[in-house]
XYZ file of C-alpha atoms in Angstrom:
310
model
C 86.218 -32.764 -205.005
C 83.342 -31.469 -202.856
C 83.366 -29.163 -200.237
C 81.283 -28.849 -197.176
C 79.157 -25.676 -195.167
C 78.224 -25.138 -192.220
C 75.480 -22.538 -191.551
C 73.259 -20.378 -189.452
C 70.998 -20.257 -192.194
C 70.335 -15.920 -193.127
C 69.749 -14.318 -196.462
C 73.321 -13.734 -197.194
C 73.781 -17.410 -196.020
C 71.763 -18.595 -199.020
C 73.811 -15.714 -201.454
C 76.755 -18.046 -200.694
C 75.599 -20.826 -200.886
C 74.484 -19.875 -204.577
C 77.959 -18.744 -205.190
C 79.695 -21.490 -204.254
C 77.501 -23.466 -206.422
C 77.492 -21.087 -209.191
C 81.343 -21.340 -208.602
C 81.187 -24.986 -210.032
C 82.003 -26.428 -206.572
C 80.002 -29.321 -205.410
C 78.257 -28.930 -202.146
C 79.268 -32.616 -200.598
C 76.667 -31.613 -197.597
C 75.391 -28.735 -195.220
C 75.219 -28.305 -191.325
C 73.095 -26.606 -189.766
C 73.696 -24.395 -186.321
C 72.124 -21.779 -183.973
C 73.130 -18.525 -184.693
C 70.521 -15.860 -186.851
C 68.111 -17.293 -184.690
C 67.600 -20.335 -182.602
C 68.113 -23.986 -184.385
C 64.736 -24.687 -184.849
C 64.053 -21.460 -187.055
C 67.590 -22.091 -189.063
C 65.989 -25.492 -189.707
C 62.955 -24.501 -190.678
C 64.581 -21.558 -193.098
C 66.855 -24.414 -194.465
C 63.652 -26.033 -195.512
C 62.377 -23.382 -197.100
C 65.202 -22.641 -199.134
C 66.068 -26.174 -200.163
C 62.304 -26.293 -201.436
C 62.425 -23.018 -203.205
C 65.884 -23.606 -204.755
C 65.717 -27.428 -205.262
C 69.023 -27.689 -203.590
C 70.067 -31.357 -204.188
C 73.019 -31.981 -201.551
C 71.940 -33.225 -197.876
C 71.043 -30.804 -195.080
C 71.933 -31.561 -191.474
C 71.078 -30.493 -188.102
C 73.643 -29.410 -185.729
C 74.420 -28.109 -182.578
C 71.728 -25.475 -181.062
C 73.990 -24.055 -177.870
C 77.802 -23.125 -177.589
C 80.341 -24.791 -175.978
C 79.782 -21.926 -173.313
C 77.356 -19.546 -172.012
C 73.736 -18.886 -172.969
C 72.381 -18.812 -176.435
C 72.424 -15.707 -177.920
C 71.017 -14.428 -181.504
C 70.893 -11.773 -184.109
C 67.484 -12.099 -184.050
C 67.180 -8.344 -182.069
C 68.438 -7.475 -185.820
C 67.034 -10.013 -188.396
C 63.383 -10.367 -186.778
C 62.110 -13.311 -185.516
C 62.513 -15.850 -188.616
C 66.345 -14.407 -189.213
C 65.800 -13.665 -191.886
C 63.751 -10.394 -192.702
C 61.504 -9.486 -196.326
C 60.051 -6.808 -198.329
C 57.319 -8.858 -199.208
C 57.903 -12.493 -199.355
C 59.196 -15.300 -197.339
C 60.927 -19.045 -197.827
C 58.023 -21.652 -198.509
C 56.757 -22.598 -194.813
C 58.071 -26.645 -195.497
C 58.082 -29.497 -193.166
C 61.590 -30.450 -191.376
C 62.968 -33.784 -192.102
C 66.645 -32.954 -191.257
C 68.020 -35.186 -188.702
C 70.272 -33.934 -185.780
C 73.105 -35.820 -187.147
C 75.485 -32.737 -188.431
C 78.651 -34.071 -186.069
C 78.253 -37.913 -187.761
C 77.695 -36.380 -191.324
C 80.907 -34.232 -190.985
C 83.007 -37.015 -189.718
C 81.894 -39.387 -192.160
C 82.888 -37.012 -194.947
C 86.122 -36.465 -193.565
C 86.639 -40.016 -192.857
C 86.037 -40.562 -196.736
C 88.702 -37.992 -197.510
C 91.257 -40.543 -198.957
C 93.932 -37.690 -199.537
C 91.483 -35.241 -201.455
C 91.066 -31.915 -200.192
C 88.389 -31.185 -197.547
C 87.586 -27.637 -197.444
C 85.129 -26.012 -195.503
C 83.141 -22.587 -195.593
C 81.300 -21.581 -192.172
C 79.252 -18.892 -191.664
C 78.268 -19.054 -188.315
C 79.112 -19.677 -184.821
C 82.097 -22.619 -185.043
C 80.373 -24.994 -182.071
C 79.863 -27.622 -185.172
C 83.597 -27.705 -185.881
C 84.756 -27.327 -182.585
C 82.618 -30.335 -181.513
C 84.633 -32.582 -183.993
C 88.074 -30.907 -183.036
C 87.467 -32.097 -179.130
C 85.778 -35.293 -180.155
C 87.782 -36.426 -183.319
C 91.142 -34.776 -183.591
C 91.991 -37.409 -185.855
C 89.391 -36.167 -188.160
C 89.467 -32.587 -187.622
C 93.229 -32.714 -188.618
C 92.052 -33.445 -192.157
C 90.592 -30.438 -193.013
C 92.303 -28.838 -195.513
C 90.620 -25.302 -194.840
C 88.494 -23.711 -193.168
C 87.054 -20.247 -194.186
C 84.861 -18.542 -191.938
C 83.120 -15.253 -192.269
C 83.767 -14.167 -188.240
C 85.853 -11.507 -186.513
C 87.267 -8.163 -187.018
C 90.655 -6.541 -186.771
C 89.185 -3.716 -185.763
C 85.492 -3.165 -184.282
C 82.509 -5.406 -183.587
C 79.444 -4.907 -184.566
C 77.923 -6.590 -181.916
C 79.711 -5.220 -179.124
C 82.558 -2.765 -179.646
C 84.841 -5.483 -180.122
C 83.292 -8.495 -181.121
C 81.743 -9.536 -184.093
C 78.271 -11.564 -183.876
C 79.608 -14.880 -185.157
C 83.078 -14.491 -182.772
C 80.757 -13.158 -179.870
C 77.972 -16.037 -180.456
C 80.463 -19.037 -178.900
C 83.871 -17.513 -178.448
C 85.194 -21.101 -177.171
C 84.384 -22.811 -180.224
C 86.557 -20.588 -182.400
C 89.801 -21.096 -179.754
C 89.122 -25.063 -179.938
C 89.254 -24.627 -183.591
C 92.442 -22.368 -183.277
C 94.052 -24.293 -180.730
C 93.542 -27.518 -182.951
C 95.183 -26.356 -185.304
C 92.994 -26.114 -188.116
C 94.014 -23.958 -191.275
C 92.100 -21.051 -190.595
C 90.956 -18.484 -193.207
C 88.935 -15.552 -191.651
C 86.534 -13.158 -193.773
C 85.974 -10.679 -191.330
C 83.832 -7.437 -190.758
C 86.565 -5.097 -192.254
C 86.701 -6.511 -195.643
C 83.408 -7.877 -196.121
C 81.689 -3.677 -195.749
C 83.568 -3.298 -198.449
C 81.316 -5.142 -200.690
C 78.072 -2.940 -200.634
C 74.677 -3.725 -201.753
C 72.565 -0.780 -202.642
C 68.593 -0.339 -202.543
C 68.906 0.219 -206.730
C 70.677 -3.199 -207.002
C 67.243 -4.778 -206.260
C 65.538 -4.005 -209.272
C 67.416 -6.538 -212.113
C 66.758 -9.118 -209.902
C 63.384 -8.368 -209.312
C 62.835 -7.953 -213.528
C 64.838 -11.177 -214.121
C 61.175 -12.952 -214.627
C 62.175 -16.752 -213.058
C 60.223 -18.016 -210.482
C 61.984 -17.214 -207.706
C 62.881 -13.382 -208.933
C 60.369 -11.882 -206.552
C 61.518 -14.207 -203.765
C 65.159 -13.206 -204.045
C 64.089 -9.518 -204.390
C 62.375 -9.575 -201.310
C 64.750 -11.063 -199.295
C 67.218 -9.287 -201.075
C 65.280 -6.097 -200.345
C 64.702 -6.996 -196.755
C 68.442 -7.461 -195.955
C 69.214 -3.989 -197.241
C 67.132 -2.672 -195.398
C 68.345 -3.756 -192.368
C 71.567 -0.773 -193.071
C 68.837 1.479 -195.250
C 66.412 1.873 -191.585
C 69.534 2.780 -189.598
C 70.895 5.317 -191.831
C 73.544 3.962 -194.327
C 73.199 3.886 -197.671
C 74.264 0.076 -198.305
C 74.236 -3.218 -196.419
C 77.619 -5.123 -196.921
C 77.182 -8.804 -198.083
C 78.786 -10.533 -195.445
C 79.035 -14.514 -195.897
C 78.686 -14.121 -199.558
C 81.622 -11.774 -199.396
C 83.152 -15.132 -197.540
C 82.083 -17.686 -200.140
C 83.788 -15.533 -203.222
C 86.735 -15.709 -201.148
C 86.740 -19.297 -200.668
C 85.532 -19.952 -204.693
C 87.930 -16.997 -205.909
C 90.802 -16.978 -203.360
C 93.578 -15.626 -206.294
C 91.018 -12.265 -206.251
C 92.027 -12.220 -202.319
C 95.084 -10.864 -200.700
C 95.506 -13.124 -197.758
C 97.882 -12.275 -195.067
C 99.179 -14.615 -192.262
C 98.310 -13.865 -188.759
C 98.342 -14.891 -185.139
C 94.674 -14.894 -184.295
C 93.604 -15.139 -180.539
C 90.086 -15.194 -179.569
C 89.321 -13.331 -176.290
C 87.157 -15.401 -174.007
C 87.112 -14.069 -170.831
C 87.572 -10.338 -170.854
C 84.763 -8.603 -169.859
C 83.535 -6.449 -171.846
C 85.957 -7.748 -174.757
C 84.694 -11.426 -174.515
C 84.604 -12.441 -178.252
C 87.100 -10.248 -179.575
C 89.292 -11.705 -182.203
C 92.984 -10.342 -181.256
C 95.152 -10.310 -185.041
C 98.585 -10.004 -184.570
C 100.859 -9.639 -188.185
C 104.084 -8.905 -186.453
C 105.810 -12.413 -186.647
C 108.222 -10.641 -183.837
C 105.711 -10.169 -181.986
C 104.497 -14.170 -181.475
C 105.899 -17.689 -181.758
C 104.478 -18.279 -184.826
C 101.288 -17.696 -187.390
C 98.037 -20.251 -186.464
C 95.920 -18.982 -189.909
C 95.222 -16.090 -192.231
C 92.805 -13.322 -192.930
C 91.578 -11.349 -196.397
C 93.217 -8.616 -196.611
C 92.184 -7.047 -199.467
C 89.648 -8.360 -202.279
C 88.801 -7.332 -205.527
C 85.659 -5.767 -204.427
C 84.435 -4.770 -207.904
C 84.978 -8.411 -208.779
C 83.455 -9.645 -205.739
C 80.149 -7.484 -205.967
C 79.564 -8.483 -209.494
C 79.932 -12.158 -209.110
C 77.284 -11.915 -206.050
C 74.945 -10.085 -207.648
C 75.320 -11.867 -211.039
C 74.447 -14.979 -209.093
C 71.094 -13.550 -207.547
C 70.146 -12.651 -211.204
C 70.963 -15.917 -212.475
C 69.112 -17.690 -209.344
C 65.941 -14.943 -209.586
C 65.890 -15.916 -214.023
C 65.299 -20.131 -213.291
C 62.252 -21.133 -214.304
């Protein structure tokens, strides 16, 4: 049984994609969409990594707008490339992705045959929603989908909305209203997984190949917390790939999740109601607690592992 991602391509992108794998799970295929920065620099860092890691599973190109609104990016945060650096960068490789990301995602559903499709996004959801509007059918054979998005409480990208909820609001309340099981990793539990500025150095001595590469990058994403005054950076979609590999070291609670879309200045918000008095029902879940010790080790573990190949 494989499992698919779909990503926006960042440091702590790659971190989960490297636990996943580390996990034992086979990565069936990747898509690709805007998000850290516009598509054609999230193509261009999927390049890079799948040259520096020798990532074997296919890489495709998805969608580069959201279902609404103007394209927006972290890249005010993660510099121009998304994806800042100490020192060094991803290998500057040719792309030979094609823009087929909806077609590769419906084929591998198609091919599901009763086996479990699960899915881990880390990004805007315009690649799923696409294949909720245009193939219900297929979208109703996802099994899971866990997606590092949303808060319960604040935003970081406005007061209430997280970046990934904020990015294309629309495509997470196609997703919703289709139905599809929703698990959501969101800003709450993910800060508590910390990454300090002294966690750099094993991976830095682990003497593979690619230990100064993973350092760097490594180094460069704490900083982004380090320059603005905190003392750790939290490890965002890697805290959402333990959660899909581990999910028995997760506490998941059911939820009504509602995504605002046209407040004004709450557009993006994701509204979590747990009060099953309160609504007609539950559409998905959220982590509600995670072995954090558990989930910290297992990340940085699979840094050191990645930074001791040779």
């Amino acid at each position: 049984m494989g499992i698919w991602i779909d990503t926006d391509m960042g440091f702590d992108d790659i971190a989960a994609i490297m636990v996943a794998a580390h996990a034992g799970l086979g990565v069936d295929g990747v898509s690709l969409v805007f998000g850290n920065a516009p598509i054609e620099r999230v193509r261009g860092n999927a390049a890079g990594a799948c040259a520096a890691f020798v990532w074997p599973f296919p890489v495709h190109a998805g969608r580069a707008f959201p279902v609404m609104g103007r394209l927006e990016t972290a890249q005010d945060v993660l510099g121009n490339e998304g994806m800042p650096s100490t020192g060094l960068h991803l290998p500057d490789m040719p792309d030979t992705f094609h823009d087929d990301a909806f077609e590769a995602l419906c084929r591998w559903l198609e091919k599901s045959d009763g086996d479990a499709r699960r899915i881990l996004a880390m990004g805007p959801l315009t690649n799923i929603a696409a294949v909720a509007l245009a193939r219900p059918d297929l979208a109703a054979k996802i099994t899971d989908l866990t997606w590092m998005g949303g808060s319960l409480t604040a935003g970081n990208q406005t007061a209430s909305a997280e970046f990934n909820a904020w990015a294309d609001p629309e495509a997470v309340a196609i997703v919703l209203a289709h139905q599809i099981p929703l698990r959501m990793v969101d800003l709450d539990i993910c800060r508590k997984v910390l990454c300090f500025p002294d966690d750099v150095a094993p991976i830095r001595a682990a003497g593979g190949r690619n230990a100064t590469l993973v350092a760097d990058l490594l180094a460069g994403f704490v900083e982004i917390a380090t320059s603005r005054g905190r003392p750790a950076m939290a490890l965002y979609d890697a805290v959402a790939a333990f959660a899909f590999a581990y999910p028995d070291h997760v506490t998941w609670r059911e939820a009504r999740i509602d995504m605002e879309t046209a407040g004004t200045v709450t557009r993006g918000r994701t509204v979590v109601e747990t009060r099953a008095a309160k609504v007609s029902g539950f559409n998905g879940s959220y982590a509600a607690e995670i072995d954090v010790e558990k989930a910290r080790d297992t990340i940085l573990e699979t840094l050191k592992a990645e930074a001791t190949w040779s």
